[in-house]
Short mmCIF file of C-alpha atoms in Angstrom, two decimals:
data_model
loop_
_atom_site.label_atom_id
_atom_site.label_comp_id
_atom_site.label_asym_id
_atom_site.label_seq_id
_atom_site.Cartn_x
_atom_site.Cartn_y
_atom_site.Cartn_z
CA MET A 176 0.01 0.03 0.01
CA GLY A 177 3.03 2.29 0.28
CA ASN A 178 3.94 4.87 2.87
CA PRO A 179 1.74 7.84 3.63
CA ARG A 180 2.80 11.11 2.04
CA ARG A 181 3.65 14.19 3.96
CA VAL A 182 0.66 16.59 3.92
CA GLN A 183 1.01 20.25 4.85
CA GLN A 184 -1.74 21.42 7.22
CA MET A 185 -2.86 24.41 9.21
CA LEU A 186 -1.13 23.50 12.50
CA ALA A 187 0.53 26.72 13.69
CA ILE A 188 -2.29 29.25 14.21
CA PRO A 189 -1.32 32.95 13.89
CA VAL A 190 -1.06 34.67 17.27
CA GLU A 191 -3.63 37.35 16.31
CA VAL A 192 -6.20 34.70 15.45
CA GLN A 193 -5.67 32.97 18.81
CA LYS A 194 -5.94 36.20 20.69
CA TRP A 195 -8.98 37.59 18.86
CA PRO A 196 -11.78 35.76 20.80
CA THR A 197 -10.47 37.14 24.12
CA LEU A 198 -11.11 40.68 22.88
CA LEU A 199 -14.84 40.19 22.13
CA SER A 200 -17.82 40.35 24.45
CA PRO A 201 -19.98 37.22 25.17
CA SER A 202 -22.71 38.72 23.01
CA GLU A 203 -20.39 39.21 20.05
CA ILE A 204 -19.02 35.65 20.43
CA ASN A 205 -22.56 34.27 20.53
CA GLN A 206 -23.50 35.99 17.30
CA VAL A 207 -20.72 34.00 15.56
CA SER A 208 -21.13 30.73 17.44
CA THR A 209 -24.79 30.44 16.35
CA ARG A 210 -23.49 30.30 12.77
CA LEU A 211 -20.05 28.78 13.02
CA GLY A 212 -20.11 27.02 16.42
CA PRO A 213 -17.57 27.75 19.17
CA ILE A 214 -14.94 28.28 16.51
CA GLY A 215 -12.78 30.59 18.61
CA ASP A 216 -11.99 27.62 20.89
CA PHE A 217 -10.33 25.74 18.01
CA LYS A 218 -7.10 27.38 19.21
CA ASP A 219 -7.00 24.79 22.02
CA ILE A 220 -7.01 21.81 19.61
CA LYS A 221 -3.50 20.40 19.34
CA SER A 222 -2.45 18.25 16.39
CA ASP A 223 0.89 17.09 14.95
CA GLY A 224 -0.81 16.24 11.62
CA TYR A 225 0.07 12.52 11.64
CA LEU A 226 -3.46 11.24 12.13
CA VAL A 227 -4.74 13.31 9.21
CA GLU A 228 -1.89 12.07 6.99
CA ALA A 229 -2.78 8.48 7.88
CA LEU A 230 -6.47 9.08 7.12
CA VAL A 231 -5.60 10.65 3.75
CA HIS A 232 -3.58 7.55 2.96
CA LEU A 233 -6.53 5.29 3.81
CA TRP A 234 -9.06 7.39 1.91
CA ASP A 235 -11.15 5.79 -0.86
CA PRO A 236 -12.36 8.65 -3.09
CA ILE A 237 -14.69 6.39 -5.05
CA CYS A 238 -16.90 5.72 -2.04
CA SER A 239 -15.97 8.76 0.16
CA THR A 240 -14.81 6.44 2.92
CA PHE A 241 -11.76 5.60 5.00
CA ARG A 242 -10.68 1.95 4.61
CA LEU A 243 -9.63 0.82 8.07
CA GLY A 244 -8.65 -2.81 7.64
CA LYS A 245 -11.94 -4.73 7.47
CA GLU A 246 -13.94 -1.68 8.54
CA GLU A 247 -14.98 1.45 6.71
CA MET A 248 -15.95 4.77 8.21
CA THR A 249 -16.36 8.37 7.17
CA ILE A 250 -17.03 11.74 8.75
CA THR A 251 -20.73 12.46 8.56
CA ILE A 252 -23.02 15.50 8.50
CA GLU A 253 -24.31 14.70 11.96
CA GLU A 254 -20.86 14.38 13.47
CA ILE A 255 -19.76 17.84 12.28
CA ALA A 256 -23.13 19.42 13.11
CA GLY A 257 -23.12 17.94 16.64
CA PHE A 258 -19.51 18.94 17.27
CA LEU A 259 -20.25 22.54 16.36
CA ASN A 260 -23.79 22.54 17.85
CA LEU A 261 -25.31 23.74 14.58
CA PRO A 262 -28.59 22.75 12.88
CA VAL A 263 -28.83 21.05 9.51
CA GLN A 264 -32.48 20.25 8.87
CA GLY A 265 -34.52 23.19 7.59
CA THR A 266 -31.54 25.28 6.51
CA ALA A 267 -30.74 26.70 3.12
CA VAL A 268 -27.78 25.41 1.10
CA ILE A 269 -24.90 27.77 0.61
CA PHE A 270 -23.64 28.32 -2.94
CA PRO A 271 -20.06 29.52 -2.35
CA LEU A 272 -19.67 31.71 -5.40
CA ALA A 273 -16.20 33.26 -5.32
CA SER A 274 -16.21 36.87 -4.11
CA ASP A 275 -13.72 39.47 -5.31
CA LYS A 276 -12.02 42.41 -3.65
CA VAL A 277 -15.01 44.70 -4.34
CA GLU A 278 -17.36 42.41 -2.41
CA PHE A 279 -14.81 41.96 0.38
CA CYS A 280 -14.53 45.70 0.75
CA ARG A 281 -18.31 46.08 0.82
CA PHE A 282 -18.57 43.36 3.47
CA THR A 283 -15.82 44.79 5.74
CA GLY A 284 -16.16 48.50 4.93
CA ILE A 285 -12.45 48.74 4.08
CA LYS A 286 -11.71 51.24 1.27
CA GLU A 287 -10.44 49.62 -1.92
CA SER A 288 -7.57 52.09 -2.07
CA VAL A 289 -6.29 50.85 1.30
CA ILE A 290 -5.70 47.32 -0.05
CA GLN A 291 -4.40 48.10 -3.50
CA GLY A 292 -2.37 45.25 -4.97
CA LEU A 293 -4.31 42.57 -3.10
CA ASP A 294 -6.51 40.51 -5.40
CA GLN A 295 -7.50 37.29 -3.61
CA ASN A 296 -6.51 37.32 0.07
CA ILE A 297 -5.42 39.42 3.00
CA GLU A 298 -3.30 39.05 6.18
CA ALA A 299 -5.23 38.24 9.34
CA LYS A 300 -3.13 40.78 11.19
CA PHE A 301 -4.36 43.58 8.93
CA LEU A 302 -7.95 42.81 9.94
CA PHE A 303 -6.96 42.19 13.57
CA ASP A 304 -5.52 45.71 13.93
CA ARG A 305 -8.63 47.33 12.55
CA PHE A 306 -11.48 45.16 13.96
CA ALA A 307 -10.26 43.12 16.94
CA LEU A 308 -8.77 45.94 18.99
CA ARG A 309 -11.27 48.20 20.77
CA ASP A 310 -9.60 51.33 19.44
CA GLY A 311 -9.28 49.92 15.92
CA PHE A 312 -11.99 52.29 14.55
CA GLU A 313 -10.38 55.45 15.99
CA ARG A 314 -6.83 54.49 15.04
CA HIS A 315 -7.70 53.55 11.43
CA ARG A 316 -10.72 55.78 10.78
CA GLY A 317 -9.37 56.84 7.41
CA ASP A 318 -9.26 53.17 6.19
CA PHE A 319 -13.06 52.76 6.40
CA SER A 320 -15.70 53.74 3.88
CA PHE A 321 -18.12 54.54 6.72
CA THR A 322 -17.96 57.07 9.58
CA SER A 323 -20.35 55.46 12.12
CA LYS A 324 -19.04 53.56 15.17
CA GLU A 325 -22.29 51.56 15.16
CA ILE A 326 -21.57 50.23 11.73
CA TRP A 327 -18.05 49.29 12.84
CA ASP A 328 -19.47 47.40 15.85
CA ARG A 329 -21.66 45.30 13.53
CA LYS A 330 -18.93 44.65 10.98
CA ARG A 331 -16.48 43.77 13.75
CA VAL A 332 -18.46 40.62 14.47
CA TRP A 333 -18.73 39.75 10.76
CA VAL A 334 -15.01 40.14 10.22
CA TYR A 335 -14.30 37.97 13.26
CA GLY A 336 -16.42 35.18 11.72
CA LEU A 337 -14.64 35.63 8.38
CA VAL A 338 -11.18 35.30 9.97
CA MET A 339 -12.12 32.29 12.07
CA ALA A 340 -13.70 30.50 9.09
CA GLY A 341 -10.73 31.37 6.86
CA THR A 342 -8.30 29.98 9.44
CA TYR A 343 -10.00 26.88 10.93
CA LEU A 344 -12.58 25.74 8.39
CA PHE A 345 -11.22 26.82 4.97
CA PRO A 346 -7.49 27.33 5.55
CA ARG A 347 -4.84 28.51 3.04
CA LYS A 348 -1.23 27.43 2.91
CA ASP A 349 -0.06 31.03 3.40
CA LYS A 350 -2.46 31.45 6.40
CA LYS A 351 -4.13 34.46 4.75
CA ILE A 352 -7.90 35.03 4.61
CA ALA A 353 -9.40 34.42 1.17
CA PHE A 354 -11.75 37.06 -0.32
CA LYS A 355 -13.76 34.20 -1.86
CA LEU A 356 -15.29 33.43 1.56
CA THR A 357 -17.20 36.77 1.65
CA LYS A 358 -20.29 35.36 -0.04
CA ILE A 359 -20.47 32.55 2.50
CA MET A 360 -20.30 34.96 5.39
CA TYR A 361 -23.03 37.10 3.86
CA ASP A 362 -25.32 34.07 3.57
CA LEU A 363 -24.55 32.97 7.13
CA PHE A 364 -25.23 36.31 8.74
CA LEU A 365 -28.15 37.45 6.56
CA GLY A 366 -29.69 34.12 5.49
CA ILE A 367 -31.17 33.21 2.12
CA ASN A 368 -34.87 33.97 1.38
CA ASN A 369 -35.50 34.39 5.09
CA LYS A 370 -34.03 30.97 5.94
CA PRO A 371 -30.92 30.37 7.98
CA CYS A 372 -27.98 28.71 6.19
CA SER A 373 -25.84 25.80 7.30
CA ILE A 374 -22.07 25.74 6.87
CA ILE A 375 -21.94 21.97 7.61
CA PRO A 376 -22.13 20.56 4.03
CA THR A 377 -19.54 23.12 2.88
CA ILE A 378 -17.12 21.99 5.56
CA LEU A 379 -17.68 18.29 4.83
CA ALA A 380 -17.29 18.70 1.09
CA ASP A 381 -13.97 20.49 1.47
CA ILE A 382 -12.64 17.81 3.86
CA PHE A 383 -13.57 15.09 1.32
CA ILE A 384 -11.97 17.03 -1.55
CA ALA A 385 -8.83 17.72 0.48
CA CYS A 386 -8.47 13.97 1.21
CA SER A 387 -8.81 13.17 -2.50
CA THR A 388 -6.51 15.92 -3.78
CA CYS A 389 -3.78 15.21 -1.18
CA GLN A 390 -3.92 11.47 -1.96
CA ARG A 391 -3.38 12.30 -5.64
CA GLY A 392 -0.33 14.38 -4.87
CA GLY A 393 -1.63 17.67 -3.52
CA LYS A 394 0.67 19.23 -0.94
CA PHE A 395 -1.72 21.21 1.29
CA PHE A 396 -4.84 19.97 3.06
CA CYS A 397 -7.33 22.62 1.91
CA GLY A 398 -10.16 21.48 4.28
CA SER A 399 -10.56 21.64 8.04
CA ASN A 400 -7.74 19.35 9.22
CA LEU A 401 -8.53 20.12 12.82
CA ILE A 402 -12.10 18.86 12.57
CA LEU A 403 -10.87 15.67 10.85
CA HIS A 404 -8.20 15.28 13.58
CA VAL A 405 -10.84 15.60 16.30
CA TRP A 406 -13.07 13.14 14.52
CA GLY A 407 -10.33 10.50 14.38
CA MET A 408 -9.18 11.06 17.95
CA GLU A 409 -12.78 10.81 19.37
CA HIS A 410 -13.49 7.61 17.38
CA PHE A 411 -10.18 5.78 17.95
CA MET A 412 -8.41 7.33 20.99
CA ARG A 413 -11.35 7.82 23.38
CA ARG A 414 -10.67 7.49 27.11
CA PRO A 415 -12.68 4.56 28.53
CA ALA A 416 -13.39 6.31 31.82
CA ILE A 417 -15.57 9.03 30.27
CA PRO A 418 -19.26 8.61 31.34
CA GLU A 419 -21.66 7.47 28.64
CA SER A 420 -24.30 10.14 29.28
CA LEU A 421 -22.92 13.60 28.52
CA PRO A 422 -25.03 16.71 27.92
CA MET A 423 -26.10 17.26 24.33
CA SER A 424 -27.72 20.67 23.81
CA GLY A 425 -25.47 23.71 24.21
CA TYR A 426 -22.46 21.80 25.41
CA ASN A 427 -19.07 23.01 24.17
CA TRP A 428 -17.56 19.86 22.66
CA VAL A 429 -14.60 21.79 21.24
CA ILE A 430 -13.08 23.16 24.44
CA THR A 431 -13.60 19.82 26.24
CA HIS A 432 -12.11 17.65 23.50
CA HIS A 433 -8.76 17.04 25.28
CA LYS A 434 -10.56 15.66 28.32
CA ARG A 435 -12.19 12.84 26.35
CA VAL A 436 -9.20 11.51 24.42
CA ASP A 437 -6.00 9.76 25.43
CA SER A 438 -3.02 11.55 23.88
CA SER A 439 -0.39 9.94 26.10
CA ASN A 440 0.57 7.05 23.84
CA LEU A 441 -0.06 8.17 20.28
CA PRO A 442 1.73 6.65 17.24
CA CYS A 443 4.94 8.53 16.55
CA ASN A 444 4.38 9.15 12.82
CA ALA A 445 1.85 8.72 10.00
CA SER A 446 3.09 5.21 9.10
CA GLU A 447 2.52 4.00 12.65
CA PHE A 448 -0.94 5.59 12.63
CA VAL A 449 -1.70 3.69 9.41
CA ASP A 450 -0.70 0.40 11.06
CA PHE A 451 -2.73 1.26 14.13
CA LEU A 452 -5.87 2.06 12.13
CA THR A 453 -5.72 -0.88 9.77
CA ASN A 454 -5.28 -3.35 12.63
CA MET A 455 -8.15 -2.09 14.75
CA THR A 456 -11.03 -4.32 15.67
CA ASN A 457 -14.71 -3.49 16.03
CA GLN A 458 -14.29 -3.32 19.83
CA ASN A 459 -11.58 -0.66 19.58
CA VAL A 460 -13.86 1.87 17.84
CA ARG A 461 -16.23 4.23 19.51
CA TRP A 462 -18.84 3.96 16.78
CA VAL A 463 -21.17 6.78 17.90
CA LEU A 464 -19.69 10.10 19.02
CA ASP A 465 -21.18 11.70 22.09
CA TRP A 466 -22.66 14.60 20.14
CA THR A 467 -24.11 12.66 17.19
CA ASN A 468 -27.86 13.11 16.78
CA CYS A 469 -29.01 9.60 15.90
CA VAL A 470 -32.76 10.23 16.23
CA LYS A 471 -33.34 11.64 12.74
CA PRO A 472 -30.09 11.71 10.75
CA VAL A 473 -29.65 12.43 7.09
CA LEU A 474 -29.70 9.01 5.36
CA ARG A 475 -30.89 9.91 1.90
CA THR A 476 -32.71 12.47 -0.18
CA LYS A 477 -36.11 12.15 -1.74
CA ALA A 478 -34.64 11.24 -5.12
CA SER A 479 -31.58 9.11 -4.25
CA ASP A 480 -29.52 7.23 -1.72
CA PHE A 481 -26.57 9.63 -1.88
CA VAL A 482 -26.20 13.20 -0.65
CA PRO A 483 -24.42 15.76 -2.89
CA LEU A 484 -22.18 18.20 -1.06
CA LEU A 485 -21.02 21.59 -2.39
CA GLY A 486 -17.85 23.13 -0.99
CA THR A 487 -15.53 25.97 -1.76
CA GLN A 488 -13.13 23.58 -3.58
CA GLY A 489 -15.64 21.51 -5.53
CA ILE A 490 -18.52 19.04 -5.36
CA MET A 491 -18.50 15.67 -3.57
CA ALA A 492 -21.12 13.14 -2.48
CA TYR A 493 -21.46 10.42 0.07
CA ASN A 494 -23.75 7.50 0.84
CA PRO A 495 -24.86 7.66 4.50
CA ARG A 496 -26.24 4.14 4.31
CA ARG A 497 -22.68 2.80 4.32
CA PHE A 498 -22.07 4.22 7.79
CA LEU A 499 -25.13 3.26 9.83
CA ARG A 500 -23.03 2.10 12.80
CA GLN A 501 -21.90 5.66 13.31
CA LEU A 502 -25.57 6.71 13.47
CA GLY A 503 -26.69 4.14 16.07
CA ARG A 504 -28.09 1.59 13.70
CA VAL A 505 -27.32 -1.98 12.63
CA GLN A 506 -25.23 -1.97 9.46
CA ASP A 507 -26.72 -3.87 6.52
CA VAL A 508 -25.52 -4.08 2.91
CA PRO A 509 -25.69 -0.47 1.59
CA PRO A 510 -27.14 0.50 -1.78
CA ALA A 511 -24.61 0.31 -4.55
CA VAL A 512 -23.98 3.90 -5.64
CA ASP A 513 -21.07 5.01 -7.88
CA LEU A 514 -20.19 8.48 -6.61
CA THR A 515 -17.51 9.17 -9.20
CA PRO A 516 -19.79 11.13 -11.63
CA PHE A 517 -20.65 13.52 -8.78
CA VAL A 518 -17.07 14.49 -8.00
CA ILE A 519 -15.96 17.84 -9.42
CA VAL A 520 -12.91 19.79 -8.26
CA PHE A 521 -13.02 23.47 -9.12
CA ASP A 522 -10.14 24.96 -11.09
CA LYS A 523 -7.76 26.74 -8.71
CA GLY A 524 -10.32 26.20 -5.90
CA ILE A 525 -12.62 28.91 -7.27
CA CYS A 526 -16.37 28.16 -7.55
CA PRO A 527 -17.59 29.09 -11.05
CA LYS A 528 -20.53 31.38 -11.60
CA GLU A 529 -22.38 28.54 -13.34
CA ILE A 530 -22.33 25.87 -10.66
CA PRO A 531 -22.54 22.32 -11.99
CA MET A 532 -25.54 20.31 -10.77
CA LYS A 533 -26.89 23.39 -8.94
CA THR A 534 -30.54 22.30 -9.29
CA LEU A 535 -29.74 18.74 -8.11
CA ILE A 536 -27.91 20.04 -5.07
CA ASP A 537 -30.63 22.53 -4.18
CA GLU A 538 -33.43 19.96 -4.53
CA ALA A 539 -31.47 17.34 -2.57
CA TRP A 540 -30.87 19.65 0.34
CA GLU A 541 -34.56 20.63 0.40
CA THR A 542 -35.55 16.92 0.67
CA LEU A 543 -33.04 15.50 3.24
CA SER A 544 -34.58 12.67 5.19
CA ASP A 545 -33.91 9.62 7.31
CA ASP A 546 -35.00 6.11 6.35
CA GLU A 547 -37.85 4.55 8.33
CA ARG A 548 -36.69 1.08 7.26
CA VAL A 549 -33.51 1.53 9.29
CA LYS A 550 -34.41 1.76 13.00
CA TYR A 551 -32.40 3.49 15.68
CA VAL A 552 -31.68 1.25 18.70
CA PRO A 553 -30.12 3.43 21.47
CA GLU A 554 -29.04 0.35 23.57
CA LEU A 555 -26.93 -1.02 20.72
CA LYS A 556 -25.33 2.13 19.38
CA GLN A 557 -21.82 1.53 20.75
CA ARG A 558 -21.68 -2.14 19.77
CA GLY A 559 -21.24 -1.54 16.05
CA LEU A 560 -23.55 -4.36 15.04
CA THR A 561 -23.66 -5.69 11.50
CA THR A 562 -25.78 -8.23 9.65
CA PRO A 563 -24.24 -11.52 8.29
CA GLN A 564 -25.02 -10.27 4.78
CA TYR A 565 -22.96 -7.15 5.42
CA GLU A 566 -20.01 -9.19 6.74
CA ASP A 567 -20.06 -11.28 3.56
CA TRP A 568 -20.28 -8.09 1.44
CA ILE A 569 -17.49 -6.21 3.19
CA GLY A 570 -15.35 -9.36 3.12
CA ARG A 571 -15.69 -9.62 -0.61
CA SER A 572 -15.04 -5.86 -0.97
CA THR A 573 -11.86 -6.16 1.10
CA ILE A 574 -10.58 -9.07 -1.02
CA GLN A 575 -11.38 -7.17 -4.19
CA GLU A 576 -9.61 -4.10 -2.77
CA ILE A 577 -6.51 -6.16 -2.07
CA GLN A 578 -6.59 -7.49 -5.65
CA ASP A 579 -7.10 -3.98 -7.03
CA GLU A 580 -4.46 -2.41 -4.82
CA PRO A 581 -1.58 -2.67 -7.39
CA ALA A 582 -3.75 -1.04 -10.04
CA LYS A 583 -4.86 1.65 -7.56
CA GLU A 584 -1.25 2.29 -6.62
CA VAL A 585 -0.35 2.70 -10.27
CA GLU A 586 -3.21 5.19 -10.71
CA ARG A 587 -2.14 7.04 -7.59
CA LEU A 588 1.43 7.24 -8.84
CA LYS A 589 0.23 8.38 -12.31
CA ALA A 590 -1.79 11.15 -10.59
CA ILE A 591 1.30 12.21 -8.60
CA ILE A 592 3.40 12.17 -11.73
CA GLU A 593 0.83 14.23 -13.61
CA ALA A 594 0.78 16.74 -10.77
CA ARG A 595 4.57 16.94 -10.86
CA ASP A 596 4.57 17.33 -14.64
CA LYS A 597 2.14 20.26 -14.30
CA GLU A 598 4.47 21.84 -11.73
CA ILE A 599 7.48 21.36 -13.99
CA LEU A 600 5.59 22.80 -16.94
CA GLN A 601 4.59 25.83 -14.91
CA LEU A 602 8.15 26.27 -13.71
CA SER A 603 9.42 25.99 -17.29
CA LYS A 604 6.98 28.66 -18.39
CA SER A 605 8.16 30.87 -15.49
CA VAL A 606 11.78 30.33 -16.45
CA GLU A 607 11.10 31.20 -20.09
CA ALA A 608 9.19 34.29 -19.01
CA TYR A 609 12.10 35.35 -16.72
CA LYS A 610 14.61 34.60 -19.52
CA GLY A 611 12.66 36.88 -21.82
CA MET A 612 12.55 39.58 -19.21
CA ALA A 613 16.28 39.12 -18.53
CA GLU A 614 17.07 39.50 -22.24
CA GLN A 615 14.90 42.56 -22.43
CA ASN A 616 16.57 44.10 -19.41
CA LYS A 617 20.02 43.31 -20.87
CA GLN A 618 19.14 45.11 -24.08
CA MET A 619 17.85 48.07 -22.09
CA TYR A 620 21.06 48.11 -20.09
CA GLU A 621 23.21 48.01 -23.24
CA GLY A 622 21.18 50.87 -24.72
CA GLU A 623 21.51 52.92 -21.57
CA ARG A 624 25.25 52.26 -21.46
CA GLU A 625 25.69 53.45 -25.04
CA LYS A 626 23.68 56.59 -24.21
CA ARG A 627 25.94 57.28 -21.20
CA GLN A 628 29.06 56.81 -23.34
CA GLU A 629 27.68 59.25 -25.90
CA MET A 630 26.82 61.73 -23.14
CA LYS A 631 30.38 61.49 -21.77
CA ARG A 632 31.79 62.14 -25.23
CA LYS A 633 29.62 65.17 -25.81
CA CYS A 634 30.37 66.49 -22.32
CA GLY A 635 34.09 66.15 -23.10
CA GLU A 636 33.61 68.15 -26.31
CA LEU A 637 31.76 70.85 -24.42
CA TYR A 638 34.55 71.00 -21.82
CA ASP A 639 37.19 71.48 -24.54
CA GLN A 640 35.16 74.18 -26.22
CA ALA A 641 34.56 75.86 -22.85
CA GLU A 642 38.32 76.04 -22.35
CA CYS A 643 38.72 77.70 -25.69
CA VAL A 644 35.98 80.20 -24.93
CA LYS A 645 37.88 81.33 -21.86
CA LEU A 646 40.80 82.56 -24.05
CA PRO A 647 40.09 85.85 -25.94
CA TYR A 648 41.45 86.28 -29.45
CA ALA A 649 44.03 89.05 -30.10
CA ARG A 650 42.42 92.44 -30.82
CA GLU A 651 38.93 90.82 -30.37
CA THR A 652 36.24 93.37 -29.80
CA ARG A 653 33.77 93.25 -26.91
CA ASP A 654 30.84 92.54 -29.28
CA SER A 655 32.78 89.66 -30.88
CA ILE A 656 33.40 88.13 -27.48
CA LEU A 657 29.70 88.40 -26.58
CA ASP A 658 28.69 86.80 -29.90
CA ARG A 659 31.11 83.95 -29.33
CA LEU A 660 29.81 83.35 -25.82
CA LYS A 661 26.23 83.51 -27.08
CA SER A 662 27.01 80.90 -29.78
CA PHE A 663 28.64 78.65 -27.20
CA GLY A 664 25.57 79.00 -24.96
CA ASN A 665 23.31 77.95 -27.84
CA LEU A 666 25.63 75.00 -28.55
CA VAL A 667 25.40 73.93 -24.87
CA ARG A 668 21.60 74.15 -24.86
CA ASN A 669 21.34 72.08 -28.04
CA ARG A 670 23.73 69.44 -26.71
CA LEU A 671 21.80 69.22 -23.47
CA HIS A 672 18.53 68.93 -25.40
CA ASP A 673 20.04 66.07 -27.43
CA MET A 674 21.27 64.30 -24.28
CA MET A 675 17.84 64.58 -22.64
#
């Protein structure tokens, strides 16, 4: 199966982002937490990145699942929604159309002239200085397009949400905040057609896409690596002494995460994590997380057994019926659904204006439902029960996977090689462009040098003539001297005009 690749992740959080929540009032924090969950507390989540690298290595993009030996699991809508204490049912779907600098400035109230030269992103510190600090409005009054302190107070909360989402949920390699997230923030704070919006499917889609792109050779995990890390730790490294009945509604699962997991004896690297995960047994897994709402989960839509997900990086889909054990149900053979046709990765991570499958996604989100044929049994939820038919099915799937592994490895290597070829091609184009610029600069330099040589020659001639002008001719009249000086002055002016 090969060794897991190194995956760059958002692990070192900028100091300003960590400090920001401490500068807001409880009321301001609550305005954001009702839309993004207790996101400011993500600063307390510690990760070395190895677990995420192992999960990326075990990811099956065809089925949107992690292959853990003889088991398969995935991160679900309910698990993210419960972790962040956010609703899913009855919300409007977010279409993350990419925003530009104009929309960003309208959202924040920053003048466009203040951020000239910035086209797609901005430093968190720039926003911290103007919105996090209490005197930010007075100190940077000239940077804002408004003059009202009340408007600044409202936008201060919005910008805090934008920075937290751009850091923890939709991170960038350079740790800057992307302008493209502005439309998402507008929808979250203002709603769509008087309906609240949910950020959950956007988060889940980007995690799935990040797993797929990194497995194919991508270097940076462009989804919420911290949420995926927490998901893995809570499922596989849970402390046994934690009581079974924990509060559900309003409980901060983020800030209490470290109390529920055992971090004392973690695998030392991604390869050891892969070995650990592939050798786990059913009894080692905590199948249902404490915050998962198993009463009425999303198991299908009205039209199909899969759920399409739209993120900032592309479109993915998953089949919840493959992961019933994580939703407190007995796992049976899931419907056979090929999700490959519903996987689209946006070019350069920018959502196009014409969103593919927009109608399908909208209708699917409007008709999310559970499946009455699959009953929830609270007493059995941590036992991870399966039917004999499922065991036969997963056994055959595992054998087939082992047989297909060489071909998959070849495809994976081909994808990595293609990614490298694209990088080399881009570098070659850059080199050619720089060579052209260098040649152009060399020609300009040679031209300027010739001009300077000509200027030195002409200046030398003027100097010689000036020496001659100083010496009067014998019996030269005063008028003749003045005419000679006047002619020399005209000569100097003409030479200077030529040299300019």
